[in-house]
PDB file of C-alpha atoms in Angstrom:
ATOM      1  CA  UNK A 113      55.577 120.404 -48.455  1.00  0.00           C
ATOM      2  CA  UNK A 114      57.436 122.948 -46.338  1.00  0.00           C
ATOM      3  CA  UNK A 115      60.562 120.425 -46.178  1.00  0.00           C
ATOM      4  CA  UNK A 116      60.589 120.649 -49.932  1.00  0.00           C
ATOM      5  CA  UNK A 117      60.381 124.018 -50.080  1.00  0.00           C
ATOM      6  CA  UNK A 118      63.469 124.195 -47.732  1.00  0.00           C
ATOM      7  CA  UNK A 119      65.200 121.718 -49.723  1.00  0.00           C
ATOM      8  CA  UNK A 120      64.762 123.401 -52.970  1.00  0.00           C
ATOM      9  CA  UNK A 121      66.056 126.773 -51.881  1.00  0.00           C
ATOM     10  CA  UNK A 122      68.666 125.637 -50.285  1.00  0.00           C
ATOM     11  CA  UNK A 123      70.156 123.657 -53.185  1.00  0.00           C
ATOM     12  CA  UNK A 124      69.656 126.531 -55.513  1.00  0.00           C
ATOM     13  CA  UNK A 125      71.799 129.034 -53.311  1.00  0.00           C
ATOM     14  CA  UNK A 126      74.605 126.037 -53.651  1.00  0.00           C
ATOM     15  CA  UNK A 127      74.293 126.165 -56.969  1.00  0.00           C
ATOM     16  CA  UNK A 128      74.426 130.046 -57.346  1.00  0.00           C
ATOM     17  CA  UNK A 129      77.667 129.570 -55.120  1.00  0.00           C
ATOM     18  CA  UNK A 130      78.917 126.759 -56.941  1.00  0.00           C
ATOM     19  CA  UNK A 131      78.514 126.366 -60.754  1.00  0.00           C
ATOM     20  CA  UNK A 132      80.063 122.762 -60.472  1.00  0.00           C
ATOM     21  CA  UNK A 133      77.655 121.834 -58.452  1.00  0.00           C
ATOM     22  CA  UNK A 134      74.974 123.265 -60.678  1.00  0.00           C
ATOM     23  CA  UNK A 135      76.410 120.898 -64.020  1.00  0.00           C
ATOM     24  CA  UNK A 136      75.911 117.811 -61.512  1.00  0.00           C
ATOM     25  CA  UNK A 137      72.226 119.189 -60.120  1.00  0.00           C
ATOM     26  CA  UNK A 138      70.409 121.285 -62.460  1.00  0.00           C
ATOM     27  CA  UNK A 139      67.321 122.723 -61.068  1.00  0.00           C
ATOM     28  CA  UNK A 140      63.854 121.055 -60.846  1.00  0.00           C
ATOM     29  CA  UNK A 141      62.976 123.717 -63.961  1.00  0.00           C
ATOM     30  CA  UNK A 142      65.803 123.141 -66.162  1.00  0.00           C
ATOM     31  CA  UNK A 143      64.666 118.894 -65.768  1.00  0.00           C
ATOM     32  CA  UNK A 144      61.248 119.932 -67.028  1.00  0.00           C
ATOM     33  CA  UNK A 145      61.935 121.965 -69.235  1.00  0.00           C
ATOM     34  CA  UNK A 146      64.060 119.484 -71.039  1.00  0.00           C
ATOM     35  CA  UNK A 147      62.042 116.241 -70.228  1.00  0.00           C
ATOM     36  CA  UNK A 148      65.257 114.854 -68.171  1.00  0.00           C
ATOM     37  CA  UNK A 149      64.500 112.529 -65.807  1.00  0.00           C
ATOM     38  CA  UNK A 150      68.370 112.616 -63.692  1.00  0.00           C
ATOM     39  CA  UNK A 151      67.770 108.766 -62.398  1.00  0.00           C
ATOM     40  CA  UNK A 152      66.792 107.372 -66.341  1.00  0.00           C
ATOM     41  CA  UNK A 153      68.247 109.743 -68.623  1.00  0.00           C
ATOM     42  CA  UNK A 154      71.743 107.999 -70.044  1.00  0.00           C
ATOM     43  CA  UNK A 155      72.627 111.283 -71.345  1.00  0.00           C
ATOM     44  CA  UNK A 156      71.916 113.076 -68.297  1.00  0.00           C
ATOM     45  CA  UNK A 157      74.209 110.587 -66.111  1.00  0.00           C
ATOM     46  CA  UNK A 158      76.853 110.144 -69.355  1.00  0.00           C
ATOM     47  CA  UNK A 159      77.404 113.975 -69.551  1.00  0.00           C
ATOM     48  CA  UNK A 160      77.178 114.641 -65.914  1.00  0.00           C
ATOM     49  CA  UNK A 161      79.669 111.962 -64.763  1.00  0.00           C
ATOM     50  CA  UNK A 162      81.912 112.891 -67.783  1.00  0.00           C
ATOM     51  CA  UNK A 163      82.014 116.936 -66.502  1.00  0.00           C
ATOM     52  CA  UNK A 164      82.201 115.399 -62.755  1.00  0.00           C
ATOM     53  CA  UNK A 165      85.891 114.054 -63.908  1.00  0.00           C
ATOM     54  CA  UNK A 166      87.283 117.434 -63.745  1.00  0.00           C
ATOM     55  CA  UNK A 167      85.317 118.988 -60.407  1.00  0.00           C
ATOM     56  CA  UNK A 168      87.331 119.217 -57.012  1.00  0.00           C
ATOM     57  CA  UNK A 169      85.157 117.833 -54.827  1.00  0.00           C
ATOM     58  CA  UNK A 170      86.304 117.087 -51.547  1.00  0.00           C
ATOM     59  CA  UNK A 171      84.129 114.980 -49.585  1.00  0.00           C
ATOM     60  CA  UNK A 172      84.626 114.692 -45.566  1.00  0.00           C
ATOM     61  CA  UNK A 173      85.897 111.310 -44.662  1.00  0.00           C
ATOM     62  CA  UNK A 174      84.141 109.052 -42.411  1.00  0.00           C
ATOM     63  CA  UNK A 175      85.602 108.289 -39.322  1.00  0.00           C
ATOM     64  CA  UNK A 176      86.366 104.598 -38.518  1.00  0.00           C
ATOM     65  CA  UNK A 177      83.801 102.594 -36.737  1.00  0.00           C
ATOM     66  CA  UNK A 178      85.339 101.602 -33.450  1.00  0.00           C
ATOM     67  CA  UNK A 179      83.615  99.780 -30.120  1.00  0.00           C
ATOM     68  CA  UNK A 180      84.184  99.895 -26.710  1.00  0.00           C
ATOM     69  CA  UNK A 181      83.390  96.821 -24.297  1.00  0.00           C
ATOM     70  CA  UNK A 182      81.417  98.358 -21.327  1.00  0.00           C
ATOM     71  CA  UNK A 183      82.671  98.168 -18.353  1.00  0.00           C
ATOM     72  CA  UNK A 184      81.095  99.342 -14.721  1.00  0.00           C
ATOM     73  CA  UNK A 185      84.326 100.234 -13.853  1.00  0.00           C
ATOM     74  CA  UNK A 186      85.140 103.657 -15.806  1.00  0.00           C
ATOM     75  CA  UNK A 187      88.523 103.786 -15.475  1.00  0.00           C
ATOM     76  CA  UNK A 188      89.401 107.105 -16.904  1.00  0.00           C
ATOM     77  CA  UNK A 189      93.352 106.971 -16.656  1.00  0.00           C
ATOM     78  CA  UNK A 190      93.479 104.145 -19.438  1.00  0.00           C
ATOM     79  CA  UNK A 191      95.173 101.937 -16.787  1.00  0.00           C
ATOM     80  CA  UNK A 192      93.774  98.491 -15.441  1.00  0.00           C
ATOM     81  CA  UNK A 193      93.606  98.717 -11.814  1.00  0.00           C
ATOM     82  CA  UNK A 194      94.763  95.773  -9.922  1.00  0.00           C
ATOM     83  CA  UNK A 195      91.611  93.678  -9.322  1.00  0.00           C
ATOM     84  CA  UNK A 196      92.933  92.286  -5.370  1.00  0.00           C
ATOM     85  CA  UNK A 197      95.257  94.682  -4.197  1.00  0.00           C
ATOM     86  CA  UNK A 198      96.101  92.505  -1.191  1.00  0.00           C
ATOM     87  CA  UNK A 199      99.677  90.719  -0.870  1.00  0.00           C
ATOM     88  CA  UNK A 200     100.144  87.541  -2.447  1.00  0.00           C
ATOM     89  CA  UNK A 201     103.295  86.828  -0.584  1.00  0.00           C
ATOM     90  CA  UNK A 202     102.540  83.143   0.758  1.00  0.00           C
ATOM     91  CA  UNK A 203     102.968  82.360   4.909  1.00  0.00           C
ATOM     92  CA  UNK A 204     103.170  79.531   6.467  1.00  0.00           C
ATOM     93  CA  UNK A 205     101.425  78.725   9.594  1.00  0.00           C
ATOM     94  CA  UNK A 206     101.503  75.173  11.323  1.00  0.00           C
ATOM     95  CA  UNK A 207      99.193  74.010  14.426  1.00  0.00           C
ATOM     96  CA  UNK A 208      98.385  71.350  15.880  1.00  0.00           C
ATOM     97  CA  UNK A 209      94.883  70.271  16.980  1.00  0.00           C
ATOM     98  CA  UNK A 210      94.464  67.977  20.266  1.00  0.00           C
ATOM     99  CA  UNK A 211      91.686  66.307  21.586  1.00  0.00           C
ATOM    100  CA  UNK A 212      92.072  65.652  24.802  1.00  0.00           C
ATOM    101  CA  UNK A 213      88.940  64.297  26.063  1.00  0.00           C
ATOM    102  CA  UNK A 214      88.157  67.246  28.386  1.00  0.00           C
ATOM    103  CA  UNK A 215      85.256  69.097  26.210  1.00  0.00           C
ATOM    104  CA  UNK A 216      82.477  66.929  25.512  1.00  0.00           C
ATOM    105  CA  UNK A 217      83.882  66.777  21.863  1.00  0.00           C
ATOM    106  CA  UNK A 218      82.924  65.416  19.361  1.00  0.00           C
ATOM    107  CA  UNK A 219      79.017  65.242  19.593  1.00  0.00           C
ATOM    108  CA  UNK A 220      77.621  62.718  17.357  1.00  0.00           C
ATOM    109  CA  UNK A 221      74.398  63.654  15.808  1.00  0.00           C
ATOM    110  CA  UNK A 222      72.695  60.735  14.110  1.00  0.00           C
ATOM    111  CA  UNK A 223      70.275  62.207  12.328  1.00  0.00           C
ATOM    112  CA  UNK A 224      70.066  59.496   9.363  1.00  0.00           C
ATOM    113  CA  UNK A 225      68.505  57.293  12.066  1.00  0.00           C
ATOM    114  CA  UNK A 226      70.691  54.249  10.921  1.00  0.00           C
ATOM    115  CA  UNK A 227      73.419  52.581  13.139  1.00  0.00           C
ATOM    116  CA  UNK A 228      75.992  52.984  10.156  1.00  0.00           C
ATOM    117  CA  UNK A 229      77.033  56.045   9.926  1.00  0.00           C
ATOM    118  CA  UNK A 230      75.344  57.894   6.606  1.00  0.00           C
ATOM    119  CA  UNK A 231      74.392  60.895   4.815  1.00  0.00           C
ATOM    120  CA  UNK A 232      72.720  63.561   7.087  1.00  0.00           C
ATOM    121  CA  UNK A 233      74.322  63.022  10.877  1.00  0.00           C
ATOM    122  CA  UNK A 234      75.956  65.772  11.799  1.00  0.00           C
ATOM    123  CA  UNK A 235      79.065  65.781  13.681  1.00  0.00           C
ATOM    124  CA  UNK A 236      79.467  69.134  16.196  1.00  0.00           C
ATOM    125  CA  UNK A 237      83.325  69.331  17.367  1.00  0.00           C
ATOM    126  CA  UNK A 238      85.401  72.154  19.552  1.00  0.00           C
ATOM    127  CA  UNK A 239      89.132  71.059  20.340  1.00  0.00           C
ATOM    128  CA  UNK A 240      92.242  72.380  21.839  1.00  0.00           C
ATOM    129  CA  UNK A 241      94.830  74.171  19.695  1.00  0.00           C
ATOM    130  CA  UNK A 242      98.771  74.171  19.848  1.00  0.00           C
ATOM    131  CA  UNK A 243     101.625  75.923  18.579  1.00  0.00           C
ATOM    132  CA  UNK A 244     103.822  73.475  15.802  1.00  0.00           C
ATOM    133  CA  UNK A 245     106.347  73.465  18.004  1.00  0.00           C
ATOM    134  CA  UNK A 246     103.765  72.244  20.856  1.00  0.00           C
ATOM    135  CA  UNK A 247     105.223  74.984  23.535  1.00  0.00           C
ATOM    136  CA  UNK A 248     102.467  76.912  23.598  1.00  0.00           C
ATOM    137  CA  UNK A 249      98.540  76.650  24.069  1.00  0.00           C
ATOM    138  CA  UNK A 250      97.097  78.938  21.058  1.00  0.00           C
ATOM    139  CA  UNK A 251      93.182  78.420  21.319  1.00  0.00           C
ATOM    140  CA  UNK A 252      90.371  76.229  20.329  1.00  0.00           C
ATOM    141  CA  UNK A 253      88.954  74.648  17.075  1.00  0.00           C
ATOM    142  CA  UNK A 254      85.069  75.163  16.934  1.00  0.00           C
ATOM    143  CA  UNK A 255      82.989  74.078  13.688  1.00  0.00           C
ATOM    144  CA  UNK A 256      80.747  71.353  12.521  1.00  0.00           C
ATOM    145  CA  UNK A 257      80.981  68.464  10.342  1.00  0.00           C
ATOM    146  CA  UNK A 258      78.245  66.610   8.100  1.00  0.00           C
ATOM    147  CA  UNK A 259      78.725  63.282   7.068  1.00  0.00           C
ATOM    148  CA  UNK A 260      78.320  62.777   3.143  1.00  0.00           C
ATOM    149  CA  UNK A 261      79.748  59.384   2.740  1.00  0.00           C
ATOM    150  CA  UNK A 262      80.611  55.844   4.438  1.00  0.00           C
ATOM    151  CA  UNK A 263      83.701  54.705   2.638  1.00  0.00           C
ATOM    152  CA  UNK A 264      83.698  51.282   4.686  1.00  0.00           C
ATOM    153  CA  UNK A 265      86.849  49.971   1.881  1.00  0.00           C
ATOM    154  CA  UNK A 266      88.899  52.924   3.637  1.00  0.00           C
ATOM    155  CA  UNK A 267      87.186  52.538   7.439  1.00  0.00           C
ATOM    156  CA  UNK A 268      86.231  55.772   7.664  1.00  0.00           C
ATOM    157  CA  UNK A 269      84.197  58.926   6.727  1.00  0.00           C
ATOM    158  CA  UNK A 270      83.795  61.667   4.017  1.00  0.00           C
ATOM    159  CA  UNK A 271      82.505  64.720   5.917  1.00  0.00           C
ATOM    160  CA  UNK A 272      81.912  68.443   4.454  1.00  0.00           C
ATOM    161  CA  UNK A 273      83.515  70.915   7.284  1.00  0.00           C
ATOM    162  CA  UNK A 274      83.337  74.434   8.040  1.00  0.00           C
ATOM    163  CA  UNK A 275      84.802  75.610  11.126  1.00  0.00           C
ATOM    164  CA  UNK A 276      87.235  78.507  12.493  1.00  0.00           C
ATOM    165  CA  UNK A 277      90.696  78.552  14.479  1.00  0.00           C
ATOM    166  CA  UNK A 278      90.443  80.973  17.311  1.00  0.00           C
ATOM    167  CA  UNK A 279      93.904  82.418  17.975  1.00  0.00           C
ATOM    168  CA  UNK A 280      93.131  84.890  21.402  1.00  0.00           C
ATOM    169  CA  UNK A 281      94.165  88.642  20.380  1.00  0.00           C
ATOM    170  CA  UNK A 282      95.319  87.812  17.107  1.00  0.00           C
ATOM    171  CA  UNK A 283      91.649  86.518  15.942  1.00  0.00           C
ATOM    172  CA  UNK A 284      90.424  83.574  13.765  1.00  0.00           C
ATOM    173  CA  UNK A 285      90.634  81.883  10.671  1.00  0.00           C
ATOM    174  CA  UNK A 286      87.890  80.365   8.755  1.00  0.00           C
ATOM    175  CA  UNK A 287      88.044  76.998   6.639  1.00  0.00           C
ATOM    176  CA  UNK A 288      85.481  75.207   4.440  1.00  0.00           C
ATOM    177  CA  UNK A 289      86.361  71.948   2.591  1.00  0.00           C
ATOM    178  CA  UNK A 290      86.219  68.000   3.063  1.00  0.00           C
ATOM    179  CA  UNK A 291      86.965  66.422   6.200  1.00  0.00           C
ATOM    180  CA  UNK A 292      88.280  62.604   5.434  1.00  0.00           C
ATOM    181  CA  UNK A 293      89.318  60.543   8.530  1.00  0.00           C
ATOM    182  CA  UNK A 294      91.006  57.811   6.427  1.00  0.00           C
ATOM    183  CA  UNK A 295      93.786  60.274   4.589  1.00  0.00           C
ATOM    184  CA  UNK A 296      94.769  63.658   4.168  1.00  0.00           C
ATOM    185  CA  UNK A 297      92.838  66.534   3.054  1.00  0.00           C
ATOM    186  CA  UNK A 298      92.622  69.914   1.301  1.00  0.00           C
ATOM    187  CA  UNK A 299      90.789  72.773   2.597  1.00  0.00           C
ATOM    188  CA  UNK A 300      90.083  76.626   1.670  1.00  0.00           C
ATOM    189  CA  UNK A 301      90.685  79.259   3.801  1.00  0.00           C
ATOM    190  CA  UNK A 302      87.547  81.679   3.574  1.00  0.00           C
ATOM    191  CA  UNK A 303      88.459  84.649   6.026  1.00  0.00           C
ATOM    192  CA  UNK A 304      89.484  85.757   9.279  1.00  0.00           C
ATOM    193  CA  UNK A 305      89.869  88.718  11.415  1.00  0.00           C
ATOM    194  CA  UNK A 306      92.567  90.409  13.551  1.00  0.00           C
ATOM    195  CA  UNK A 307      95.792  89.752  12.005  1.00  0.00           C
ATOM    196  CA  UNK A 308      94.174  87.649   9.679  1.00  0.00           C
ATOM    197  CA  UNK A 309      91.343  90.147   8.057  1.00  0.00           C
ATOM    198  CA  UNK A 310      91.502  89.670   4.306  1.00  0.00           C
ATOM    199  CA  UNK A 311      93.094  85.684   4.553  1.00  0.00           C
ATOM    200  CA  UNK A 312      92.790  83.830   1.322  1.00  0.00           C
ATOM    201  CA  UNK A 313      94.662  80.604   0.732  1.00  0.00           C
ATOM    202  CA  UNK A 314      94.384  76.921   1.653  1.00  0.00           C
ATOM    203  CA  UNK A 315      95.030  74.448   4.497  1.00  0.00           C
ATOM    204  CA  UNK A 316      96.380  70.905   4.398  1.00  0.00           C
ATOM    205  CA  UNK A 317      94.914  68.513   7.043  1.00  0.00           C
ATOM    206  CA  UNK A 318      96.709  65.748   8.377  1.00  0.00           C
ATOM    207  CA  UNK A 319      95.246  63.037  10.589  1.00  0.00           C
ATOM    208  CA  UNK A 320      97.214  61.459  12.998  1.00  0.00           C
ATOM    209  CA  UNK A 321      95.260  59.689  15.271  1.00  0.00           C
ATOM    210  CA  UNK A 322      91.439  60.406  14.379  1.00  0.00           C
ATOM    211  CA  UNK A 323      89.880  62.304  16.014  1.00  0.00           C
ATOM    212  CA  UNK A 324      92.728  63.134  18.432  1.00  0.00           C
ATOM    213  CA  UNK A 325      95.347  64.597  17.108  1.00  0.00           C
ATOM    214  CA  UNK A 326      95.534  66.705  13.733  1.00  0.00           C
ATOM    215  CA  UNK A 327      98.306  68.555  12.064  1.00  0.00           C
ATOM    216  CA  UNK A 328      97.878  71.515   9.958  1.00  0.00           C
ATOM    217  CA  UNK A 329      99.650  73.267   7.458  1.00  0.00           C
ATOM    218  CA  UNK A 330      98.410  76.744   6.606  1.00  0.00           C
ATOM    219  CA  UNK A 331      99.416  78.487   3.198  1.00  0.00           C
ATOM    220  CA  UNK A 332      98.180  82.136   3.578  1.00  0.00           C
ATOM    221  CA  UNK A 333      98.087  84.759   1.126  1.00  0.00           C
ATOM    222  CA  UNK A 334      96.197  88.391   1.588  1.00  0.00           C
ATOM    223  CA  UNK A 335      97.749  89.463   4.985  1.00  0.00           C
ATOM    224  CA  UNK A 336     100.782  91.594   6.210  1.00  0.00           C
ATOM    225  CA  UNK A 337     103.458  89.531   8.286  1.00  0.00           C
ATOM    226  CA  UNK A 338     102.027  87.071  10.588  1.00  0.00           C
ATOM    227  CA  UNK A 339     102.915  87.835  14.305  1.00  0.00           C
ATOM    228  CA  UNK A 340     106.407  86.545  15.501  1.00  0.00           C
ATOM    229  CA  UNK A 341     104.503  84.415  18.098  1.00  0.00           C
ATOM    230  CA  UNK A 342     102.916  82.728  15.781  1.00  0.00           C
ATOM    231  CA  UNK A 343     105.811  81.783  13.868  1.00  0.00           C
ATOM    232  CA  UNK A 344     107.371  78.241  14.645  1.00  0.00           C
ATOM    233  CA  UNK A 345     109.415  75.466  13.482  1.00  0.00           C
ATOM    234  CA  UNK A 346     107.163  72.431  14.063  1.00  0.00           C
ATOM    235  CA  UNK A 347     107.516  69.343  15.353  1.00  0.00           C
ATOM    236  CA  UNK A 348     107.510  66.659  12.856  1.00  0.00           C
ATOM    237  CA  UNK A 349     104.271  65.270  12.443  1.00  0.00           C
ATOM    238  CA  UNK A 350     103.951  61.675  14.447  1.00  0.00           C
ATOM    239  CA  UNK A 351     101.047  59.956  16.245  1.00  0.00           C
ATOM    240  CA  UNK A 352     103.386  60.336  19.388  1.00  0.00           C
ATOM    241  CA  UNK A 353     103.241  64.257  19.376  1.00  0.00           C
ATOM    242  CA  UNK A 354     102.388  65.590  22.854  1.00  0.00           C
ATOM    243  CA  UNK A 355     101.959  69.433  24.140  1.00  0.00           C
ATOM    244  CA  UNK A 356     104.369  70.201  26.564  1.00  0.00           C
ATOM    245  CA  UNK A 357     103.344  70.124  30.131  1.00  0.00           C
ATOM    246  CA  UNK A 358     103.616  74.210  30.163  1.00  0.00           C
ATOM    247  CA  UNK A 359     101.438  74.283  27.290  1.00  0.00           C
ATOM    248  CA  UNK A 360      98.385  72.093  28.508  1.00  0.00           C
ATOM    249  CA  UNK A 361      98.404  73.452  31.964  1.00  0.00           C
ATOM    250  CA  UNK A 362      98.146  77.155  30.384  1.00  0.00           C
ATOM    251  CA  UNK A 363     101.392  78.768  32.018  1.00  0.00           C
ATOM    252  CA  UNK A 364     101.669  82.548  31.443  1.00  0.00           C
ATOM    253  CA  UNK A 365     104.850  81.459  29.439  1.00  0.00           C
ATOM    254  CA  UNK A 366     103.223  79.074  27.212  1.00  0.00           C
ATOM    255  CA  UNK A 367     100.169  80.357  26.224  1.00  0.00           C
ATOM    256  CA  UNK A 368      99.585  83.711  23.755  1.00  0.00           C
ATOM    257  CA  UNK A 369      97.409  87.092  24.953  1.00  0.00           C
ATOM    258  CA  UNK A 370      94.174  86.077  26.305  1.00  0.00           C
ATOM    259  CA  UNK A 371      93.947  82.574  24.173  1.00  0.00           C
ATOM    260  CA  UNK A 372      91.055  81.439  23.875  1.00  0.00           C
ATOM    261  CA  UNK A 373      89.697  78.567  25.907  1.00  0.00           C
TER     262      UNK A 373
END
């Protein structure tokens, strides 16, 4: 009742203010008094909407309707940031991987219980690691393999692998991928630390004589320069690659700060 009230007196001051509005709303009184009904009455719209032709009205216009994707990143300055602000400039890093009998390596763990090996055994491995050029001694390999197929047409194994190359001072990469003895094989490098905090990037594996002697090719993105030291020209790949005799006997020459052993 009191809203009605309200909304009577307010349209009668517009109309006191406004005679064109009072030809297009005529009070409650003036309808009753006539017996004008303004939603039935044809001459009540006809002569209204005839006078409205000549009122200035000016009504506000509507804004447009516009929608914004949310976001939890309010970025204020109307400029994307860069999602990975880490270098993409690719490095190359080559090492070699030796096995030379001296570290109980690799431990066969036959957990399938069968004599061929099968899904399930697990295959623990640490092994020695040398520059590409094979002058110096670098570090180890440490990581563990599981067996997820017998491919007895190819004479050898598909394995899953995650393990880590530990460079001394310079710190360690990570890699997680598959592990096939019978050809070569892509890997992704998952992290690091020291000079190689923030790695991203891949690693091709190359078996020479499994599970002897490896070759790797590292393509590594996310990192500033790599050290010089670890910069080489490598030795073409060949199941006759050896380390030199500085290298495997650890000389302070031939091996980088504090390697690890």
């Amino acid at each position: 009742m009191a809203s009605s009230i309200s909304a009577s007196i307010s349209m009668n001051s517009l109309r006191q203010h406004s005679p064109k509005l009072a030809i297009l709303f005529p009070s409650i009184s003036q309808i009753n008094n006539n017996n004008i009904n303004p939603f039935f009455s044809s001459k009540f719209s006809y002569e209204n909407f005839k006078t409205s032709k000549n009122l200035n009205l000016t009504l506000p216009l509507r804004k447009p309707f516009t929608t914004t994707a949310f976001s939890g990143n309010n970025n204020k300055s109307g400029h994307q940031a860069s999602s990975d602000p880490r270098p993409t400039k690719v490095q190359e890093l080559y090492v070699y991987e030796i096995n030379e009998r001296d570290r109980c390596s690799p431990a066969y763990l036959r957990l399938s219980q069968r004599e061929m090996n099968a899904l399930g055994d697990l295959v623990p491995f640490s092994n020695k690691l040398y520059s590409g050029d094979l002058q110096k001694r670098l570090g180890i390999t440490a990581g563990l393999c599981i067996l997820i197929q017998h491919v007895p047409e190819k004479k050898g194994d598909r394995y899953e692998a995650s393990y880590s190359f530990y460079f001394g001072d310079y710190g360690h990469l990570s890699v997680q991928g598959p592990y096939l003895t019978y050809e070569d094989s892509w890997l992704a490098v998952t992290g690091g630390t020291g000079a190689f905090e923030g790695v991203y990037g891949k690693v091709k594996l190359q078996q020479l004589v499994f599970p002897y002697k490896l070759f790797y090719t590292f393509y590594l993105q996310g990192i500033k320069d790599l050290p010089p030291e670890l910069v080489f020209k490598p030795v073409t790949p060949s199941t006759a690659v050896e380390p030199s005799p500085a290298a495997k006997a650890c000389e302070p020459h031939a091996v980088i700060p504090n390697f690890t052993d």
